XYZ file of C-alpha atoms in Angstrom:
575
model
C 15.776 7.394 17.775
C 19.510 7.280 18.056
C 20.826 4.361 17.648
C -30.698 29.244 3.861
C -32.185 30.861 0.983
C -31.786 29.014 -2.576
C -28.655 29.166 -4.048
C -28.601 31.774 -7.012
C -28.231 31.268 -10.224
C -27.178 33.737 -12.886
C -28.484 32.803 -16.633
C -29.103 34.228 -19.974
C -32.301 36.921 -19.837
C -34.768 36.834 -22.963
C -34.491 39.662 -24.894
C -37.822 41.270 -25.722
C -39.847 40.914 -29.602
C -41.924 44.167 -30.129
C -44.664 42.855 -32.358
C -46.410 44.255 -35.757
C -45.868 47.461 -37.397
C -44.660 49.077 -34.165
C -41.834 46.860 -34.251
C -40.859 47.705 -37.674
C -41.645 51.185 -37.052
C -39.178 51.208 -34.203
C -36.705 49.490 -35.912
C -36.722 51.813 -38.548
C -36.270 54.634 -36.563
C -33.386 53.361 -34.527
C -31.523 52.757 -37.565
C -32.313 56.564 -38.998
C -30.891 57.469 -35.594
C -27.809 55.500 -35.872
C -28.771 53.573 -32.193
C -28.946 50.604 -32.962
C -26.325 48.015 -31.167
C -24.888 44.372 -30.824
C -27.278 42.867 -28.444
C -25.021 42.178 -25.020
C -25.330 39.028 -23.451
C -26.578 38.709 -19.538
C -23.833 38.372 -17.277
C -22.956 34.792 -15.829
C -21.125 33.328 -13.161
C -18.223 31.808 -14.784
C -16.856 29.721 -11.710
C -18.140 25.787 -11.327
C -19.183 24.450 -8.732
C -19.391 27.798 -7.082
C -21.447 26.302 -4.600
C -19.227 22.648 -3.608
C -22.602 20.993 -4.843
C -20.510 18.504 -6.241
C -17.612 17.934 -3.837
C -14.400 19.261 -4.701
C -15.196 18.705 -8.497
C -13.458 21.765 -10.570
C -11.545 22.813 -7.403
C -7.968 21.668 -6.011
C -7.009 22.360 -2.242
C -3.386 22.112 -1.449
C -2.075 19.232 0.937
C -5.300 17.605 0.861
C -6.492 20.231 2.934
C -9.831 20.778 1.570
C -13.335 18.598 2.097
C -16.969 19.302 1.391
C -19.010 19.894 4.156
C -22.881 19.511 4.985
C -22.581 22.621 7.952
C -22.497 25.054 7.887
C -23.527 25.701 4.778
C -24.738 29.588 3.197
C -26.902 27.827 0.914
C -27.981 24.429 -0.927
C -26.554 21.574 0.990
C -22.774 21.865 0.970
C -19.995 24.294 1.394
C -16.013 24.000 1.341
C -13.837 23.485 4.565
C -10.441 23.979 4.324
C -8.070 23.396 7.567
C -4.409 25.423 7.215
C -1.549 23.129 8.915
C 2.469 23.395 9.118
C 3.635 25.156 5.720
C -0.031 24.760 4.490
C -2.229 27.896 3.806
C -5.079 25.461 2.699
C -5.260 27.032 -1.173
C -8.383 25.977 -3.101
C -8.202 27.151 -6.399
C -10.319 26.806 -9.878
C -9.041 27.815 -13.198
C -11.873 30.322 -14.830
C -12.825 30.483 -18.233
C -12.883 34.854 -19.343
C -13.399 37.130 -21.624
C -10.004 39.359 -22.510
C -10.612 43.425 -22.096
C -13.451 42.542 -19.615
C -14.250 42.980 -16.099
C -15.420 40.945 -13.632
C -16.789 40.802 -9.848
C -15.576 38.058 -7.848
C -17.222 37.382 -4.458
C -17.734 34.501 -2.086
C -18.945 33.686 1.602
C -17.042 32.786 4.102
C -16.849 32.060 7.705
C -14.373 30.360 10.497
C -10.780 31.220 10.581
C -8.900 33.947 8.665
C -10.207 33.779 4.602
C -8.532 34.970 1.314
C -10.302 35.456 -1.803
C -8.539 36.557 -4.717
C -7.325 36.007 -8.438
C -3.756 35.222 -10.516
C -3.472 35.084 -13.934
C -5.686 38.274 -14.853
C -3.230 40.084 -17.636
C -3.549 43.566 -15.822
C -3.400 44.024 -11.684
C -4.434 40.569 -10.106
C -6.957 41.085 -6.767
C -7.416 39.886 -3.801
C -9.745 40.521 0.171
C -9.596 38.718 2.759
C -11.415 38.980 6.772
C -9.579 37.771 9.882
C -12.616 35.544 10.785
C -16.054 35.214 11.778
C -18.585 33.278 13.648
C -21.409 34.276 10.669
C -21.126 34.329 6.972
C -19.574 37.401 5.692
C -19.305 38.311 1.953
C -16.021 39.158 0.493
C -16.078 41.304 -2.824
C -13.510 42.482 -5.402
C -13.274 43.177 -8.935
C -10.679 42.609 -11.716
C -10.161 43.625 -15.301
C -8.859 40.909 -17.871
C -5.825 41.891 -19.899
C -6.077 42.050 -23.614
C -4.934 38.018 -24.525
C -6.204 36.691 -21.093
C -9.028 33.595 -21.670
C -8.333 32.602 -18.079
C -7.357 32.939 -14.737
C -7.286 31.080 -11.036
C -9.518 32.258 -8.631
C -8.586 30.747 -4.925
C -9.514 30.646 -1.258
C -6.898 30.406 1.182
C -6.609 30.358 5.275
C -3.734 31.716 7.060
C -0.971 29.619 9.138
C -1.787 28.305 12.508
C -5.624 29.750 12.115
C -8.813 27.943 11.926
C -10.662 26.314 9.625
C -12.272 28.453 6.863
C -15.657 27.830 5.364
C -16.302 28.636 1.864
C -19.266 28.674 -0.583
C -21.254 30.859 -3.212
C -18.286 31.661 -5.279
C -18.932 34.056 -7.790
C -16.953 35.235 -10.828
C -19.140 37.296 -12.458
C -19.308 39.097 -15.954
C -19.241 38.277 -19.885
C -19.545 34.569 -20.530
C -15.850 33.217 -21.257
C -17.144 30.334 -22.853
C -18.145 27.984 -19.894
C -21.841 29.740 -19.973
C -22.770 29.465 -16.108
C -23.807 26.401 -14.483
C -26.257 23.936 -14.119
C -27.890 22.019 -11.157
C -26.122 19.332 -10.144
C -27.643 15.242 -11.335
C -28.560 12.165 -9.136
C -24.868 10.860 -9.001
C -24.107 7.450 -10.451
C -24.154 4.115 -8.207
C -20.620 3.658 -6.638
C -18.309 1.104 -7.886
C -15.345 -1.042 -6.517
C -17.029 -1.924 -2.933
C -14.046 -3.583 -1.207
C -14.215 -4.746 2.687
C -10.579 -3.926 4.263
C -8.815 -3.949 7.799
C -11.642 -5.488 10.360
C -11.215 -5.961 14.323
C -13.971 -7.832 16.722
C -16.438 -4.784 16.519
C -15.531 -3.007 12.777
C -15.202 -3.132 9.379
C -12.932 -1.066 6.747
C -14.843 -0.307 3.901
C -13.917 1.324 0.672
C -14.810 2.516 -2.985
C -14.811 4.675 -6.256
C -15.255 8.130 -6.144
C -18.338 8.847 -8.192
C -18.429 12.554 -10.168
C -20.866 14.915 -8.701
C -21.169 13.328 -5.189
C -21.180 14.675 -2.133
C -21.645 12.295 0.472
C -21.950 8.431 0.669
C -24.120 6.601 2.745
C -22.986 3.089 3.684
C -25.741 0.252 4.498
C -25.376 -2.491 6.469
C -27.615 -5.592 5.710
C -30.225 -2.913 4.332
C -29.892 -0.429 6.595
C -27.873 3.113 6.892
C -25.056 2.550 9.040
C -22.975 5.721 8.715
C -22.034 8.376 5.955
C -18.758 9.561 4.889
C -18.022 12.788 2.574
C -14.239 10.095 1.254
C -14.842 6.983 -0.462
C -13.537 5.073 2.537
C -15.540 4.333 6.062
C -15.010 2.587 9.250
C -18.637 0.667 10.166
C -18.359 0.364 14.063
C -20.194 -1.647 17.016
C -20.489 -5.074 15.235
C -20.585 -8.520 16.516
C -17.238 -10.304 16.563
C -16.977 -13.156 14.152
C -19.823 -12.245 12.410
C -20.926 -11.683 8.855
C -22.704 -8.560 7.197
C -23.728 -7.171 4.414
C -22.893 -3.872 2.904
C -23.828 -1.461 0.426
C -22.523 2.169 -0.467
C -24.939 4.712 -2.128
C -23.880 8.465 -3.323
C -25.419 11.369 -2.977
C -25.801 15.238 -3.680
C -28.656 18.248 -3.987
C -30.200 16.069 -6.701
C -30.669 13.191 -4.902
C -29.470 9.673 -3.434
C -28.030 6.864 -6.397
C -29.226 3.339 -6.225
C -27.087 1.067 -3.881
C -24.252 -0.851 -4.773
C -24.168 -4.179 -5.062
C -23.587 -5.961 -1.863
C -20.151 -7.301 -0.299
C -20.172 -9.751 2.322
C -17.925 -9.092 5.074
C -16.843 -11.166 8.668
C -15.854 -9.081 11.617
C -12.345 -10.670 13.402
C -12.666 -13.260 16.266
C -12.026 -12.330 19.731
C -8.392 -12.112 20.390
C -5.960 -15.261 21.856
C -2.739 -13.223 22.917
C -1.932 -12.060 25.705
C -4.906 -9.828 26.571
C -5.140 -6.056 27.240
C -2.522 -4.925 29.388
C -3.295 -1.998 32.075
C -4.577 0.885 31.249
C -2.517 3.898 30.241
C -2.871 6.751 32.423
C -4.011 10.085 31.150
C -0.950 11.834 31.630
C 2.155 9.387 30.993
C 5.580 8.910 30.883
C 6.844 7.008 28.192
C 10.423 6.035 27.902
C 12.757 3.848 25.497
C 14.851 0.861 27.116
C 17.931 0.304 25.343
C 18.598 -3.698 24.088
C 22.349 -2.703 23.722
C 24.685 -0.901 25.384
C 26.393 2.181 23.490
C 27.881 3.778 26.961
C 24.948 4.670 28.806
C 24.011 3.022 31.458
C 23.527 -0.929 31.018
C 19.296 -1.440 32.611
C 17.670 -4.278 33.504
C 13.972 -4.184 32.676
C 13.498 -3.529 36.714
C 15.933 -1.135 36.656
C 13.331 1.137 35.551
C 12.120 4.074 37.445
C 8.168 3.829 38.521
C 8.013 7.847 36.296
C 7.642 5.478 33.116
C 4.186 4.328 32.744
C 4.852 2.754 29.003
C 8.206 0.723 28.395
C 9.529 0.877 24.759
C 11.868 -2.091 24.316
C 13.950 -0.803 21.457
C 14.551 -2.333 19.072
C 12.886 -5.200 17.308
C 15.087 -6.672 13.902
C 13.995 -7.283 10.774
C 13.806 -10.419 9.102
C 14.841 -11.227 5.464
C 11.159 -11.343 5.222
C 9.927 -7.849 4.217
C 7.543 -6.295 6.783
C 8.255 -9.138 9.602
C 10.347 -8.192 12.427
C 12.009 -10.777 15.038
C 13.378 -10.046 18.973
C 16.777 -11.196 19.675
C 17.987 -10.114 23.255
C 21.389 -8.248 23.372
C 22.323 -11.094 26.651
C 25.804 -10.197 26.241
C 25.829 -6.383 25.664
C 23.895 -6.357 29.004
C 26.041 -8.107 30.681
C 24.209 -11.917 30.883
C 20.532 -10.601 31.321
C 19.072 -13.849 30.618
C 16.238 -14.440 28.239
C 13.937 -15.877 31.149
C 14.983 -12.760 32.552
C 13.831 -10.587 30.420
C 10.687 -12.269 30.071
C 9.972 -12.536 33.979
C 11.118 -8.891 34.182
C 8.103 -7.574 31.711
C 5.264 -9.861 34.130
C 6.925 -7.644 36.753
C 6.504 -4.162 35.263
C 2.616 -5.347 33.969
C 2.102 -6.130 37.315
C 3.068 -2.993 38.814
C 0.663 -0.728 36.238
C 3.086 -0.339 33.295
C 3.067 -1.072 29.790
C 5.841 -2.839 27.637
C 5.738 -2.664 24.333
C 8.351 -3.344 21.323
C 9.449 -0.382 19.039
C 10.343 -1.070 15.552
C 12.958 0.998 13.366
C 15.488 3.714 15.176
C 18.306 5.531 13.862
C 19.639 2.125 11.831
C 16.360 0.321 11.484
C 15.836 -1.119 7.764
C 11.893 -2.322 8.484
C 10.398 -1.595 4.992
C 6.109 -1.975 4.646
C 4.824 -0.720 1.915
C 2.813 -3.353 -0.180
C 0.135 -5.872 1.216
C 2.105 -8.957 1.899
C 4.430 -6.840 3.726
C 1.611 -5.260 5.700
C 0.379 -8.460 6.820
C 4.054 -9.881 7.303
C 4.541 -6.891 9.997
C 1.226 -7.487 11.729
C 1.539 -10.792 12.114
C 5.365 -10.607 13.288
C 4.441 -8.175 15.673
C 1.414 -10.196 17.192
C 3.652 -13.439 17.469
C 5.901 -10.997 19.188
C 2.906 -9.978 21.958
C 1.937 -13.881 22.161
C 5.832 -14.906 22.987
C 7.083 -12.243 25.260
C 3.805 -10.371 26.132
C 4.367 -7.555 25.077
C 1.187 -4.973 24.919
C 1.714 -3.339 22.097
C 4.070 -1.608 19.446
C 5.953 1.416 19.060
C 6.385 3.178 15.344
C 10.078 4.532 14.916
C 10.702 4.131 11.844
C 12.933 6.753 10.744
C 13.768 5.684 7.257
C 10.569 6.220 5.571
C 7.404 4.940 6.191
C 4.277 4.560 3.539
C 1.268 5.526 5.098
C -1.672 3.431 2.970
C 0.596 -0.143 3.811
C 1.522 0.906 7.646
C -2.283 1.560 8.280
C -3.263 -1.680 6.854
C -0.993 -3.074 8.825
C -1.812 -1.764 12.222
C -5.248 -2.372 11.730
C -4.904 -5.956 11.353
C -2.833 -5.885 14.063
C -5.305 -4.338 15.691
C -7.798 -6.977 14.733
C -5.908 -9.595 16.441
C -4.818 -7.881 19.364
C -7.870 -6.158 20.662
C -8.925 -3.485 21.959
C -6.189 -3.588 25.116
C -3.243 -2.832 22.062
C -1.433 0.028 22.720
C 0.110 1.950 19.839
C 2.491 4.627 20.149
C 4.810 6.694 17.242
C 7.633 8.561 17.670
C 7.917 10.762 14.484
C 10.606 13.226 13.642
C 9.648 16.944 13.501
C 9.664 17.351 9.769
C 7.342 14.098 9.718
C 5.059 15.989 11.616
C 4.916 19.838 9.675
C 1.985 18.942 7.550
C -1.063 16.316 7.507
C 0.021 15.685 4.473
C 3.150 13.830 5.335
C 3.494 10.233 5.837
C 3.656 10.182 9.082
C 0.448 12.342 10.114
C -1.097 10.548 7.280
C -0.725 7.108 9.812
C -1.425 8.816 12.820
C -5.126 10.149 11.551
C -5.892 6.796 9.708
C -5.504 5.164 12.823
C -6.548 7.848 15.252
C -9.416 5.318 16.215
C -6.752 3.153 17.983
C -3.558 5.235 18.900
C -2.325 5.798 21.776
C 0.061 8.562 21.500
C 2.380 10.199 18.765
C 5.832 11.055 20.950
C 7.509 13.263 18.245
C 11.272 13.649 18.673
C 11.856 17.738 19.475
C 15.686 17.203 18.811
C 18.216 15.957 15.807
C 16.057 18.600 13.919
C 17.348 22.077 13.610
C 14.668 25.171 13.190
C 11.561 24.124 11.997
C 7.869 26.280 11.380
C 5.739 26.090 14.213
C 1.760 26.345 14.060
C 1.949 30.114 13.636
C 3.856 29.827 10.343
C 6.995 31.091 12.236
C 10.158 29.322 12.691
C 11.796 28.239 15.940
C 14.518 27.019 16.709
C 15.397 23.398 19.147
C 16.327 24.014 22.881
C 13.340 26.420 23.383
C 10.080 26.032 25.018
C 8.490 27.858 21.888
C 10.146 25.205 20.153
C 8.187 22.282 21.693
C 5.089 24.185 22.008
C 4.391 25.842 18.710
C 5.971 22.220 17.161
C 3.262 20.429 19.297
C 0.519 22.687 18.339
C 0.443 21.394 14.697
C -0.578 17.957 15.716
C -3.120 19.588 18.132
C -4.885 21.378 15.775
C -4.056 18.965 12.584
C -6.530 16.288 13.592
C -5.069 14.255 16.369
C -6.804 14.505 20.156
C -4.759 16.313 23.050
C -4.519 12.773 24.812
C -2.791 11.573 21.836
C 0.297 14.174 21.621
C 3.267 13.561 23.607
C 6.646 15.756 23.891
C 9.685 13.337 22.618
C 12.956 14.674 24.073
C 16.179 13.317 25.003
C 17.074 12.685 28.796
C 20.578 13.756 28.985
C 22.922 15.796 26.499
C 24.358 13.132 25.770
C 21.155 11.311 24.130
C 21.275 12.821 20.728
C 23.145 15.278 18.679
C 21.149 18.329 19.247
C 17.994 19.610 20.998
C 18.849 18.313 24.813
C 16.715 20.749 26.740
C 16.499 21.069 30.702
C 13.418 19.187 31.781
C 12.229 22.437 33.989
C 12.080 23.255 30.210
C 9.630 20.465 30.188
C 7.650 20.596 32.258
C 7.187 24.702 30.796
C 5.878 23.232 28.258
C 3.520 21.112 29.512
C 2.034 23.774 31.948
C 1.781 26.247 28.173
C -0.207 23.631 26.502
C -2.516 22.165 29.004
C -2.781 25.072 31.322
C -1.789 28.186 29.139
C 1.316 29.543 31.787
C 5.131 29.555 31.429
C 4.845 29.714 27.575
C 7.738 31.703 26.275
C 6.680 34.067 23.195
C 4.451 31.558 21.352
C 1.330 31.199 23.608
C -1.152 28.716 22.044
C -4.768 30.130 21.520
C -6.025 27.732 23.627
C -5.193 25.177 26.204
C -5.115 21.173 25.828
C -5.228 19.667 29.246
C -5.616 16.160 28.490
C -2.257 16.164 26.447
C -1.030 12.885 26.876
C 2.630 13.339 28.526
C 5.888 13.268 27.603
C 8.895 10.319 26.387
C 12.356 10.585 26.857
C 15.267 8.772 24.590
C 16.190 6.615 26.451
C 15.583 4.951 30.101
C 19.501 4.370 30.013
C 20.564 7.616 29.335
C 18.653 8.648 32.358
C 19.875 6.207 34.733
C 23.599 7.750 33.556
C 22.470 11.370 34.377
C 21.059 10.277 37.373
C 17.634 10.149 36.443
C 17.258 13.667 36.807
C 14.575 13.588 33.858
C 12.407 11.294 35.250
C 12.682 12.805 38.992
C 11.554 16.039 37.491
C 9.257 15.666 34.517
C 7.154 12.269 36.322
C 5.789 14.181 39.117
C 5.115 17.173 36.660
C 3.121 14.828 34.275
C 1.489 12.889 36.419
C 0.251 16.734 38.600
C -1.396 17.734 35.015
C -4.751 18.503 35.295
């Protein structure tokens, strides 16, 4: 902010021995004859792991876009699922041993959203099919010829911008052997290693371990029994006991079989919270707006000052601490002209007593909070929980705009969440480049913690043109802009009810990307109702999306809260 047949396989045939004098006979006469040749090998599929028996093993995805999947599957037990997003085609590529001066078919199944097969590196013309979709398996066929020094090329899937999911599996690369002879089955995996317990709350536990080679799956015990499975080598065990201990154990697993457990970790759900409770409930459709601790010309608030639009209060900003990770609350008193500490503090009983939720943001335009190791994890959690225990706050906001490490920021907010319980409410406000690709930081946080986020508020302004879901790029000020933006997160993991459009509430809020808020509210009828789009219509409607935020309560209150007056009612009249 300012400020299910068998899977085939292909293998060496037997050639075969004519016996006795026949044989000799023969022979004889196909040497008179001058037919006698070099004995050609069988064909074999040169591609591993054609069928994702063993994971991803032999095959990179871009963007971490690719996962093994139990269903659907052609055949065996597991198939490939790649999900396009932002920039991100979802490529899954293998490098193929060949044969130069040969030719080979190259096929695969597919299924789901548009699917490219095809083939780089070849020597002579490189190849490639593809089908706009389908509910069924379809086969997709080509053929290339190798060029005269070629020993190998890539063969890759790929999905299309904006599109589905694709499903993958049965890849074939077929002809003379290039030296990798086919494949066979896949082995009982080994026993995972490296069992560690992480982030727990009153009714969960983190757990974590080693990826084992040629697994699948994991299956995850608790005190002897299967508790849940996970394709990763990371799980969340739910519905525990609080303050309780367990036992757990990971095995692995693929088409061969199940490993032998690991060896057991002992693990103790958190206690019941102490702070200040669960606050009310968010609505499904809010309003979220940012209250300024400082006045930079707009309009000086008082907590009170308010309008009854915002259902979530972000009091920006907390400070950070010579302590890395920990933040600290100091009250602007003067800036805002004497508000009083016991003010302030009386003031948030006042809003949580009239339905709305206050919570403290960390970071902004000139905010220097820095977690990204495990002390400072657990510095920021427990700043931010003394924080909720002193002032009462319900929860915290996520603006940090000068980087933000996703692995230390989710370890954070989970054991944040672990003390707080489940009444926390978590809310981010990302910039739009944060938000192009799961793969980025940002989106990383938001789907590790998906389990306990509220909302991500992304900031449609400060940001120039940027790709929308579609692969095409608008530019700010539009409604295309906020819809095709908001459609990434929509269809990039994160639930309708936890996307919300970030925009500022008077030209004045930020450089660039001040849009009308009949502009708005557009968008908000395209994405949950599918009318007053502009040229980018989403291909399908979201109406639980969660609302919309506005930087900042004070730059409303100077335009005459004519953003509130408009987009609240619209918000709160979503289906």
């Amino acid at each position: 902010m300012e400020r299910s047949t068998g899977r085939s396989r292909r293998r060496r045939r037997s050639r075969p021995v004519l016996g006795g004098t026949l044989a000799v006979v023969a022979a004889a006469a196909l040497t008179v004859t001058g037919l006698v040749g070099t004995a050609q090998a069988a064909d074999v599929n040169n591609a591993k792991n054609a069928g994702f028996e063993s994971g991803l093993a032999n095959w990179t995805c871009s963007g971490g876009s690719g996962a093994a999947v139990s269903s659907p599957v052609r055949s065996g037990t597991s198939a490939l699922k790649a999900t396009p997003a932002g920039q991100d085609n979802a490529k899954c590529s293998q490098s193929v041993k060949v044969k130069p001066n040969s030719t080979y078919a190259l096929s695969s199944w597919v299924q789901g959203g548009y699917a490219y097969l095809g083939v780089t590196g070849s020597g002579t013309t490189d190849v490639s099919t593809w089908t706009p979709g389908s509910t069924t398996w379809t086969k997709l066929s080509t053929s290339f010829r190798t060029g005269a020094n070629t020993t190998s090329v890539t063969v890759y899937t790929h999905g299309w911008y904006g599109q589905a999911a694709y499903f993958a599996d049965d890849v074939e690369v077929t002809g003379p052997d290039g030296g990798g002879g086919g494949e066979e089955p896949p082995v009982v995996p080994a026993t995972p290693a490296g069992l560690t317990a992480g982030a727990t709350t009153t009714s969960s536990v983190a757990l974590s371990w080693n990826a084992v080679s040629g697994a699948t799956g994991y299956r995850v015990y608790r005190n002897g029994t299967q508790a849940t499975t996970a394709t990763g080598t990371s799980a969340t065990v739910t519905g525990l006991t609080a303050d309780t201990a367990y036992q757990f154990s990971v095995s692995a697993t693929n088409a061969a079989g199940e490993s032998a457990k690991s060896a057991a970790i002992t693990a103790r759900t958190a206690k019941q919270g102490t702070g200040p409770g669960p606050g009310p409930a968010v609505p499904k459709h809010a309003v979220t707006g940012y209250w300024q601790n400082f006045n930079n010309g707009a309009a000086v608030q008082k907590l009170t000052d308010v309008p009854a639009d915002y259902d979530i209060i972000a009091v920006s900003f907390a400070d950070a601490t010579p302590t890395q990770g920990a933040v600290t609350f100091n009250l602007d008193t003067a800036g805002l002209g004497g508000y009083t500490d016991a003010q302030f503090r009386s003031d948030i009983k006042t809003k949580q007593a009239q339905g709305k939720n206050v919570i403290i943001s960390i970071g902004g335009e000139l905010g220097t909070v820095r977690v990204d190791n495990d002390a400072s994890a657990t510095a920021f959690a427990n700043s931010v929980y003394a924080l909720m225990q002193d002032y009462g706050f319900n929860g915290v906001d996520i603006d940090l705009e000068n980087g933000l490490n996703a692995t230390y920021m989710t370890k954070a907010l989970r054991q944040l969440s672990a003390k707080a319980g489940s009444g926390l409410v978590i809310t981010m406000a990302p910039q739009t480049l944060d938000m192009q690709s799961t793969s980025g930081e940002y989106f990383k946080t938001a789907l590790n913690v998906k389990d306990i986020l509220t909302v991500v508020n992304m900031q449609y302004y400060n940001s120039g043109s940027m790709l929308g879901c579609d692969g095409k790029v608008y530019s700010q000020g539009s409604v295309d802009f906020l819809t095709a933006l908001a459609c990434i997160q929509l269809e990039g993991g994160l639930d309708p009810s936890q996307v919300g459009i970030g925009v500022p509430a008077s030209t004045r809020g930020a450089g660039s990307g001040y849009v009308a808020p009949s502009i708005v509210n557009a968008a908000l009828d395209c994405l949950t109702k599918g009318t007053n789009c502009g040229s980018f219509k989403p291909s399908k409607t979201y109406p639980s999306l969660r609302g919309a935020m506005t930087w900042s309560t004070n730059w409303d209150a100077t335009a005459g809260f004519a953003w509130s007056k408009a987009v609240g009612p619209h918000v709160r009249g979503l289906p």
